[in-house]
XYZ file of N, CA and C in Angstrom:
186
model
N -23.268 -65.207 -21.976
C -24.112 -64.185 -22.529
C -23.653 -63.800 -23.930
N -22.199 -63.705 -24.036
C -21.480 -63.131 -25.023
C -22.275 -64.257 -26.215
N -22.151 -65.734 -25.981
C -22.805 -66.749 -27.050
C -24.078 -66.434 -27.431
N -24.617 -66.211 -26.679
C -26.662 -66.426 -26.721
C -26.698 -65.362 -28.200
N -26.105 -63.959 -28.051
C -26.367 -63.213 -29.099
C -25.603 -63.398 -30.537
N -24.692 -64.389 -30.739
C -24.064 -64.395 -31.722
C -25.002 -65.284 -33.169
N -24.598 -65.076 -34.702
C -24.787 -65.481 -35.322
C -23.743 -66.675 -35.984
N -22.399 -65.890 -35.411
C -21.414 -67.452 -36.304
C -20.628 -67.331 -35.096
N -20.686 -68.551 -35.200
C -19.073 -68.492 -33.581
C -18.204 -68.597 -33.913
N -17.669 -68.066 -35.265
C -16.196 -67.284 -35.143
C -15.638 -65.805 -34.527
N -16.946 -65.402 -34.718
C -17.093 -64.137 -34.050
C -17.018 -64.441 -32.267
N -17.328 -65.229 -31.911
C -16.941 -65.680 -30.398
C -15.551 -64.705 -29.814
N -14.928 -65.368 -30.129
C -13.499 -64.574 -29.942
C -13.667 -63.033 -30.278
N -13.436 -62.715 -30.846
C -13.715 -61.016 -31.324
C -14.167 -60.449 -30.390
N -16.110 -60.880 -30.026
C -17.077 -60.150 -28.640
C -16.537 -60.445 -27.687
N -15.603 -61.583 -27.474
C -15.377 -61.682 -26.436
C -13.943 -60.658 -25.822
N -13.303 -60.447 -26.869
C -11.997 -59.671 -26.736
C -12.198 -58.326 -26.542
N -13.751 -58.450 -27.144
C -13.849 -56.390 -27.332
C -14.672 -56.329 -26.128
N -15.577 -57.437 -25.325
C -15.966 -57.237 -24.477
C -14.871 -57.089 -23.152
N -13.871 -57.526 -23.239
C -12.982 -57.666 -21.651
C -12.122 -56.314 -22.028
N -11.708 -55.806 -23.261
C -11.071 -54.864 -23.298
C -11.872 -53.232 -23.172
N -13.170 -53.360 -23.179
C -14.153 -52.296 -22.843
C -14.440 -52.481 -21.120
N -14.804 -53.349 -20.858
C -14.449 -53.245 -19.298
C -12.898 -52.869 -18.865
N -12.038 -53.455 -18.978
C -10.760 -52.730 -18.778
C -10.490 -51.388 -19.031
N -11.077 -50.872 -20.166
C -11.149 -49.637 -20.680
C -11.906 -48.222 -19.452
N -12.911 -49.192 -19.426
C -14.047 -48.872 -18.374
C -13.900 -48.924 -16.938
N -12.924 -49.554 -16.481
C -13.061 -49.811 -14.706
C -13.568 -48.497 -14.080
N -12.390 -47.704 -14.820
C -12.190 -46.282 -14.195
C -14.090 -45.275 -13.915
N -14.932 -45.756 -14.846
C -15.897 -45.417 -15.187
C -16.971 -45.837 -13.968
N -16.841 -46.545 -13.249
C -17.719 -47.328 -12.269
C -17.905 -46.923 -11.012
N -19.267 -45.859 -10.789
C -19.218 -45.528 -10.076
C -19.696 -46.139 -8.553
N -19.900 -47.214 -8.571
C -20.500 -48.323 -7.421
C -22.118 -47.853 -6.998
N -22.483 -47.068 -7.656
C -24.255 -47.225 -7.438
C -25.119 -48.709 -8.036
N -24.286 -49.307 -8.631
C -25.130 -51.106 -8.694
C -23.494 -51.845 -8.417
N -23.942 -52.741 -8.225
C -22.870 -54.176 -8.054
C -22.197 -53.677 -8.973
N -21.104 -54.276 -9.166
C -19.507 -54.642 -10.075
C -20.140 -56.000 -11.119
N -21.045 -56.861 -10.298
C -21.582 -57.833 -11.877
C -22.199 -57.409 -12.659
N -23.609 -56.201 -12.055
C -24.472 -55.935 -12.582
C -23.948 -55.050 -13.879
N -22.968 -54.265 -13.470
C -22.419 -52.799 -14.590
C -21.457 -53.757 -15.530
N -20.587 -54.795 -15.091
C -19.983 -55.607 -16.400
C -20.906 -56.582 -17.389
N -21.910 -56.967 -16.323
C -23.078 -57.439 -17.500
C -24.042 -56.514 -18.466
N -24.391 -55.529 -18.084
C -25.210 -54.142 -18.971
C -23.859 -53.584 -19.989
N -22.482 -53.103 -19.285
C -21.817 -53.300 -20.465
C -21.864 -54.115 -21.179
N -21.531 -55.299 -21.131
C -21.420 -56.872 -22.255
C -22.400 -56.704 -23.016
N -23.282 -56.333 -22.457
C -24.772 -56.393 -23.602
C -24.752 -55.148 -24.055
N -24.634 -54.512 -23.525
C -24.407 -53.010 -24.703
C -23.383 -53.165 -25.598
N -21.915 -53.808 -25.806
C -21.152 -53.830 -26.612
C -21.419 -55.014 -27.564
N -21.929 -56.071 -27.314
C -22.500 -57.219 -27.822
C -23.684 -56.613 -29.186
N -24.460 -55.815 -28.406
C -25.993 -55.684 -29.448
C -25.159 -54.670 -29.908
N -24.370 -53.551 -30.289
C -23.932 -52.884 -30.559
C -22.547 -53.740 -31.958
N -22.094 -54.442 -31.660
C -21.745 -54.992 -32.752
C -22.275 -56.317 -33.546
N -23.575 -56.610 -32.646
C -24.481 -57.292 -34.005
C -24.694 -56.300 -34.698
N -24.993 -54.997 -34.069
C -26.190 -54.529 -34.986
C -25.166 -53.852 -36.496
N -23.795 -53.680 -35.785
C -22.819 -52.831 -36.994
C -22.754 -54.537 -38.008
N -22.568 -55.618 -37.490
C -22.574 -57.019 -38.495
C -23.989 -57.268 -39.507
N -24.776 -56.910 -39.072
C -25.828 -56.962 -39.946
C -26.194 -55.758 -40.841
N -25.812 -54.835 -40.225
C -26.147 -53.291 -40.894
C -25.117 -53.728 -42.278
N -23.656 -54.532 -41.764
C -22.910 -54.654 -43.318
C -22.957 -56.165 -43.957
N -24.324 -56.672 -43.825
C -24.368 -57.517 -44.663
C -24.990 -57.136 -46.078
N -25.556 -56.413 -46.145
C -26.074 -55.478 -47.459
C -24.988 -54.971 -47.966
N -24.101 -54.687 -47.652
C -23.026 -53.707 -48.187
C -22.193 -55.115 -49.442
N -21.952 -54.151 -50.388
C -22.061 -55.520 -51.932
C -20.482 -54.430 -51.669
């Protein structure tokens, strides 16, 4: 999932580091009203579109 949204796959590594360290961050946060896949996948994609969107917001920035 972490791939599908990327623009350069150097950034691979990075989403992927900030994604496992926000779940780790997060366990504590989980309250078991959906699955354990379902809440680490809606995170991933919330932290994912959340730092495309800060990567593109600073491609304008000169």
């Amino acid at each position: 999932m972490v791939r599908v949204g990327l623009a350069h796959q150097e950034d691979l590594k990075d989403y992927y580091q900030e994604v496992c360290l926000q779940i780790w961050r997060s366990k504590d946060k989980f309250r078991g009203d959906s699955k354990w896949s379902t809440w680490v996948y809606r995170l991933s994609l919330n932290i994912c579109l959340t730092l495309k969107n800060i990567l593109e917001s600073n491609k304008f920035i000169i």
